[in-house]
PDB file of C-alpha atoms in Angstrom:
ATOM      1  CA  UNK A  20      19.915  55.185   2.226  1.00  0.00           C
ATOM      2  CA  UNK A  21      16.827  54.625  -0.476  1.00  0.00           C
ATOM      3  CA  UNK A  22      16.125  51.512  -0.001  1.00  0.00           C
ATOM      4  CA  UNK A  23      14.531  48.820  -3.425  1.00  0.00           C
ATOM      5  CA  UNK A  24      11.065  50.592  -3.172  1.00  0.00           C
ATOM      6  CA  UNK A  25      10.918  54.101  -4.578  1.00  0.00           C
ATOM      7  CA  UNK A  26      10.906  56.766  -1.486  1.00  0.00           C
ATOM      8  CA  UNK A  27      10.912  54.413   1.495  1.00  0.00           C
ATOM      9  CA  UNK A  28      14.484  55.193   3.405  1.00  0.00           C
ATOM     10  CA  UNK A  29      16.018  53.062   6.000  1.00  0.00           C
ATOM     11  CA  UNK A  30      18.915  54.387   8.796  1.00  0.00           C
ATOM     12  CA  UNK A  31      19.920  52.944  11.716  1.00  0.00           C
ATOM     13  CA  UNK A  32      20.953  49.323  13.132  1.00  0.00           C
ATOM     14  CA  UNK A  33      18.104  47.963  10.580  1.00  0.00           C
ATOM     15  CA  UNK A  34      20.869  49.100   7.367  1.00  0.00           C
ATOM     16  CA  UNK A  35      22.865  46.164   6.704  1.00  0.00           C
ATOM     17  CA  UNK A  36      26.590  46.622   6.243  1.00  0.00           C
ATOM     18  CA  UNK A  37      26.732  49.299   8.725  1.00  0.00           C
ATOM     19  CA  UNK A  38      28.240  49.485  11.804  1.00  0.00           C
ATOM     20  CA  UNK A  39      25.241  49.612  14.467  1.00  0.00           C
ATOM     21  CA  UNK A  40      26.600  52.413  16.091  1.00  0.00           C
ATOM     22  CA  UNK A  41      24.767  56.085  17.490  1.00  0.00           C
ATOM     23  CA  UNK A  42      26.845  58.250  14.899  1.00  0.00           C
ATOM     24  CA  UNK A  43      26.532  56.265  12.050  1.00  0.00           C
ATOM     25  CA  UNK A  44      22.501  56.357  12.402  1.00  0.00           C
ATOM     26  CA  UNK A  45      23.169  60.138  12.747  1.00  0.00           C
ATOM     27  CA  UNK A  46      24.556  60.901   9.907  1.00  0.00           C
ATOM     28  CA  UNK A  47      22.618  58.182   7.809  1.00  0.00           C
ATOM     29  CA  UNK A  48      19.345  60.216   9.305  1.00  0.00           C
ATOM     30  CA  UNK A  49      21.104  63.722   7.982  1.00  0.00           C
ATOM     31  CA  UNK A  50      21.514  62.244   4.233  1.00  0.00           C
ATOM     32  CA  UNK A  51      17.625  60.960   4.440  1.00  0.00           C
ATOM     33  CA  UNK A  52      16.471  64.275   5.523  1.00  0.00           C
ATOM     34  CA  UNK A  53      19.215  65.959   3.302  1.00  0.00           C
ATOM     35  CA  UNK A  54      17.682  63.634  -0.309  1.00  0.00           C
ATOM     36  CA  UNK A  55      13.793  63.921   0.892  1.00  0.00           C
ATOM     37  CA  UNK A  56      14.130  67.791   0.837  1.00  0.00           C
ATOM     38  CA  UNK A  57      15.443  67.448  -2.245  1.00  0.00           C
ATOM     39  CA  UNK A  58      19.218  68.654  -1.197  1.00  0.00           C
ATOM     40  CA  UNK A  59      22.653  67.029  -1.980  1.00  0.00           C
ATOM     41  CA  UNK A  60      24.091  64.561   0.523  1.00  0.00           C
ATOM     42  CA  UNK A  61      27.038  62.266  -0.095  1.00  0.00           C
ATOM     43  CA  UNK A  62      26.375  58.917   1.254  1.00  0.00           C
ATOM     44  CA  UNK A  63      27.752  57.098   3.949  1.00  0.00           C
ATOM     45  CA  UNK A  64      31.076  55.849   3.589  1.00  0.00           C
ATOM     46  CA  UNK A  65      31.583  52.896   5.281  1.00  0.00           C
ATOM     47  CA  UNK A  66      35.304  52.885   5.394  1.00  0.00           C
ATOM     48  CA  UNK A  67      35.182  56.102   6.486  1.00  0.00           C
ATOM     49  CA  UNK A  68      33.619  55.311   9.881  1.00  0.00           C
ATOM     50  CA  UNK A  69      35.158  56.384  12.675  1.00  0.00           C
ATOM     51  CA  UNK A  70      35.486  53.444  15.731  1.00  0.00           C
ATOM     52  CA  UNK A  71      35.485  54.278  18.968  1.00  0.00           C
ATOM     53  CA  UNK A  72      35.822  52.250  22.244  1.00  0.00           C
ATOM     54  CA  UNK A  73      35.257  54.106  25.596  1.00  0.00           C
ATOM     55  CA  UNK A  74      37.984  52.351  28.118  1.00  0.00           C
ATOM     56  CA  UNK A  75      40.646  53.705  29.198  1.00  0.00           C
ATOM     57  CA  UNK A  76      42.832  54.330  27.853  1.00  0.00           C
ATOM     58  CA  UNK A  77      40.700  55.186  25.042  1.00  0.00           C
ATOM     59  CA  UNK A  78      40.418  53.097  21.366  1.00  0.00           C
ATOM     60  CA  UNK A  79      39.839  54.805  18.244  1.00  0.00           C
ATOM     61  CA  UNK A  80      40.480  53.797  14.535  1.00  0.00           C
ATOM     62  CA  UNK A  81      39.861  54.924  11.352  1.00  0.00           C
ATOM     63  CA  UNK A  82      39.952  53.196   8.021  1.00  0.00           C
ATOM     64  CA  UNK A  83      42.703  50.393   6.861  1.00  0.00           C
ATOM     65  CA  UNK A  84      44.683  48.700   9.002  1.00  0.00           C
ATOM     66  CA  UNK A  85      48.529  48.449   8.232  1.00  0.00           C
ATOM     67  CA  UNK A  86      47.695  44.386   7.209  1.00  0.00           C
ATOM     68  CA  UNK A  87      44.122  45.144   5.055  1.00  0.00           C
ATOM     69  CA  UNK A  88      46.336  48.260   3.022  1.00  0.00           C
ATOM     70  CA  UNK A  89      48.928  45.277   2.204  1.00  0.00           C
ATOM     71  CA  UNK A  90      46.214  42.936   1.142  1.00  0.00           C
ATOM     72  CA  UNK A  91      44.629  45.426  -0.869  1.00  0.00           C
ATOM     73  CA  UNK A  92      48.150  45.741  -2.544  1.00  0.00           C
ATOM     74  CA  UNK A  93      49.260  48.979  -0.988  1.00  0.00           C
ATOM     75  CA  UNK A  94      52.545  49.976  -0.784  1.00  0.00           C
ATOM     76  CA  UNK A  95      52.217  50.919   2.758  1.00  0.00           C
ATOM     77  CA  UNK A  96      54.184  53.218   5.077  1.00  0.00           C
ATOM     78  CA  UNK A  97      53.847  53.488   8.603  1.00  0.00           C
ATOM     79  CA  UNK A  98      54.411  56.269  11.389  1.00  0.00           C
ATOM     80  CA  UNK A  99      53.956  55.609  15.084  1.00  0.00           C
ATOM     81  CA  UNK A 100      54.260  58.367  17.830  1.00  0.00           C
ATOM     82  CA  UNK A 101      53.639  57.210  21.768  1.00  0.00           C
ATOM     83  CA  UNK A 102      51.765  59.419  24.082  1.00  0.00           C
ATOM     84  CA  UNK A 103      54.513  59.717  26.210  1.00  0.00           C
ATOM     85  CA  UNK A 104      55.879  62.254  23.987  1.00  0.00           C
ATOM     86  CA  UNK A 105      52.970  64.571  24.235  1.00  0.00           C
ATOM     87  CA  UNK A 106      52.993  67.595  26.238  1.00  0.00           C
ATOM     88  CA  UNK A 107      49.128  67.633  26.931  1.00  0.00           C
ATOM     89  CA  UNK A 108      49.499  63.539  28.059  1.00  0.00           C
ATOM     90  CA  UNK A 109      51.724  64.748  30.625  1.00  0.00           C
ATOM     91  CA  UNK A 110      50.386  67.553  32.015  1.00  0.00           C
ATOM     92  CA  UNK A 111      47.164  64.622  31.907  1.00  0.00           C
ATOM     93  CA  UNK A 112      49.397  62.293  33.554  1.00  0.00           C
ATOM     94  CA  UNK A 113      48.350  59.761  30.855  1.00  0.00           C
ATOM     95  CA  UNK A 114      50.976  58.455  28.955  1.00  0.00           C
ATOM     96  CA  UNK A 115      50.144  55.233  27.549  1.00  0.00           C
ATOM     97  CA  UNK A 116      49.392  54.693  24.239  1.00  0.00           C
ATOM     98  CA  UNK A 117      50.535  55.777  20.693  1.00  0.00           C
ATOM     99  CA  UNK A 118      48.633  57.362  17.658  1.00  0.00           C
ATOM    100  CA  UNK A 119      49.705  54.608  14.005  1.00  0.00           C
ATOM    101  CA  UNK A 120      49.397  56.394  10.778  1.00  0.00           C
ATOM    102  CA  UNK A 121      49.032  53.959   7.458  1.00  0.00           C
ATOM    103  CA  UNK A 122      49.461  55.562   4.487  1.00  0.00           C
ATOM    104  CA  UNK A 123      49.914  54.660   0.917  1.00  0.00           C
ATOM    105  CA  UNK A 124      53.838  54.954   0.470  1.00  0.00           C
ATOM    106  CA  UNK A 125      53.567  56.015  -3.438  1.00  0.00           C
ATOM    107  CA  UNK A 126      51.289  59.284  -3.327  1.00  0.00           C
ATOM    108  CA  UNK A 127      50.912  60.138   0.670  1.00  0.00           C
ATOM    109  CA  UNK A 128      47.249  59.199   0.797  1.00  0.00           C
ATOM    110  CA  UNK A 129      46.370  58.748   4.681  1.00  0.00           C
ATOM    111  CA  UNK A 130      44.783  55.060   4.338  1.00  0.00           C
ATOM    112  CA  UNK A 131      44.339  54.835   8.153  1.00  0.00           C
ATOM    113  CA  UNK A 132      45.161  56.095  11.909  1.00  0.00           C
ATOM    114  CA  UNK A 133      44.796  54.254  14.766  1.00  0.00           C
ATOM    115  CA  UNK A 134      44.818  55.529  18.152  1.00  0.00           C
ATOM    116  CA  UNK A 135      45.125  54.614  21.791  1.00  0.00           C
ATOM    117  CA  UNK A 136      45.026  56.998  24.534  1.00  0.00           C
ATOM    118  CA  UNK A 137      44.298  59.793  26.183  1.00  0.00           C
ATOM    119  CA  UNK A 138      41.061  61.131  24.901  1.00  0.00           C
ATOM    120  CA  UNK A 139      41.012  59.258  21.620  1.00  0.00           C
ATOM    121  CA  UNK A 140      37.608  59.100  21.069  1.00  0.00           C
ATOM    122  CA  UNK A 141      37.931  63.123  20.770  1.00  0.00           C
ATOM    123  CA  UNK A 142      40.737  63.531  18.903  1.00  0.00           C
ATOM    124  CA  UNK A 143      40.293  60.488  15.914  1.00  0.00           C
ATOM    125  CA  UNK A 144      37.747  63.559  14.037  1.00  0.00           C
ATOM    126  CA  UNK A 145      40.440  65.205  12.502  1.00  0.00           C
ATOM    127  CA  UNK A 146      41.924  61.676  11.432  1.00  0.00           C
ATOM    128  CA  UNK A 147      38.363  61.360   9.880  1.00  0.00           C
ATOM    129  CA  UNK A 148      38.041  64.731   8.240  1.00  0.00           C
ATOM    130  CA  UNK A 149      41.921  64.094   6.902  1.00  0.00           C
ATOM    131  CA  UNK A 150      40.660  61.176   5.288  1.00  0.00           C
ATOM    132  CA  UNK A 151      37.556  62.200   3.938  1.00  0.00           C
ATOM    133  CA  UNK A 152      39.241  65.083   2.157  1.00  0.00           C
ATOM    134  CA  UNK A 153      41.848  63.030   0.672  1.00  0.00           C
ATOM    135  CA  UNK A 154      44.812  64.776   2.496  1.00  0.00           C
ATOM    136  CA  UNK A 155      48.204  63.906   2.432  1.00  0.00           C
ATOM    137  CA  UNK A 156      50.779  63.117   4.805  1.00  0.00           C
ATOM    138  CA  UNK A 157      52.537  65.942   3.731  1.00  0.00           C
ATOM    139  CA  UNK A 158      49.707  68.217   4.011  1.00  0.00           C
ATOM    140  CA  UNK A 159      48.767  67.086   7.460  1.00  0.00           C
ATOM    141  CA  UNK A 160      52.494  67.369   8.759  1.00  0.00           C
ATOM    142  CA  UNK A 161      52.294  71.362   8.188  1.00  0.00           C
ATOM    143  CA  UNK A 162      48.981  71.622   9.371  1.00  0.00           C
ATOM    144  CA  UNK A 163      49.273  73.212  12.825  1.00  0.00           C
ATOM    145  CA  UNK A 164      48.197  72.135  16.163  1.00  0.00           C
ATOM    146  CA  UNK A 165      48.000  74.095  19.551  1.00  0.00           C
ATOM    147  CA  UNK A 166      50.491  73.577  21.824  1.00  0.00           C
ATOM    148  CA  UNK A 167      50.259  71.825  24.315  1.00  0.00           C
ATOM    149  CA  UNK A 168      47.011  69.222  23.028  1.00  0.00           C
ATOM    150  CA  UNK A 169      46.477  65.924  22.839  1.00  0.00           C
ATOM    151  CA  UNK A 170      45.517  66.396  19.366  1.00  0.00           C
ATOM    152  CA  UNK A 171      49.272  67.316  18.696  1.00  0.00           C
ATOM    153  CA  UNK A 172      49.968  63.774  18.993  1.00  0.00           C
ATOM    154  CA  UNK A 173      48.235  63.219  15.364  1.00  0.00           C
ATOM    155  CA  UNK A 174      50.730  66.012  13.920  1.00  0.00           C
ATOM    156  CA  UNK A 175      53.439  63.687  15.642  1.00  0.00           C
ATOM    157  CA  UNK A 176      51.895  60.513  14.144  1.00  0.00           C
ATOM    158  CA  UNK A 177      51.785  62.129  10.867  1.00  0.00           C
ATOM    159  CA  UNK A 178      55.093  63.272  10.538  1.00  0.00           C
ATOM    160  CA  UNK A 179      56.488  60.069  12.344  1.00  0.00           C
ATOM    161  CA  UNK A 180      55.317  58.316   8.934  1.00  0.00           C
ATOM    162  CA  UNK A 181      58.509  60.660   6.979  1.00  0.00           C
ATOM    163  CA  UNK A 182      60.556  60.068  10.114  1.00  0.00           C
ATOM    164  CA  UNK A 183      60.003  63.808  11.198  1.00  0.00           C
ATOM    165  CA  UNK A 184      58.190  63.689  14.363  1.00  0.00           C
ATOM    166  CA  UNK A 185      59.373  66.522  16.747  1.00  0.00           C
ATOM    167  CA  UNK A 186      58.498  65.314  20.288  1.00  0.00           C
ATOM    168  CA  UNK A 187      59.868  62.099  20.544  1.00  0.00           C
TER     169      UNK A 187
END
């Protein structure tokens, strides 16, 4: 966030490159503070940037698409679970939507999830944190989820990619 002149920092909508949106200032103002008190702080990822529309149903992504992982040369692999079967979405009454998984095909990396539905706007942080850390299909397929959550739908989504989702 340092910009060409020695100590002067820049955040916000004034950064160009990233998205002009409230959590991406956040977090760009948390690294300043982090680097001026002389601390560690990873930088902003921009690919790593959670999306988020507020309609409903709700519109959440995270990283590649399922066509930018092929043009990038990806092998890709893709899982797709529907909110209609997910316990929480009914007891919610909300049932449209789905949660897409892209992930690279040859070592499980989680390249991106895309959601719409119920509450997606919530639930796409763990889709962050999955990708941040690197995870792997298979480690997010046996991570468990309460029962009965919306977020259970990403466990679905996950395990949809090996063909093992349970609630469809």
């Amino acid at each position: 966030m340092e910009t060409t002149e020695p100590g002067i920092y820049a955040i916000g909508d004034i950064v160009a490159g990233l998205p002009q949106l409230a959590h991406v200032g956040s977090m760009a103002g948390l690294v300043v503070a982090a680097r001026i008190a002389g601390k560690f702080a990873k930088p902003v990822n921009r690919t790593r940037i959670p999306g988020c529309t507020y309609c409903d149903p709700q519109i959440a992504s995270v990283g590649l698409t399922e066509a930018q992982a092929k043009e990038k040369g990806f092998q890709v692999k893709v899982g797709k679970f529907p909110f209609v079967g997910n316990s929480k979405a009914t007891i919610l009454d909300a049932h449209d939507g789905f949660v897409k998984v892209v992930s690279d095909a040859k070592h499980g990396e989680i390249l991106g999830v895309h959601i719409i539905g119920t509450t997606a706007t919530e639930i796409i942080a763990e889709a962050v944190t999955a990708i941040e850390l690197e995870a792997t299909i298979e480690e997010m397929m046996f991570t468990i989820h309460a029962h009965p959550t919306v977020a259970e739908a990403l466990l679905d989504g996950f395990s949809s990619v090996e063909g093992m989702a349970v609630n469809v």
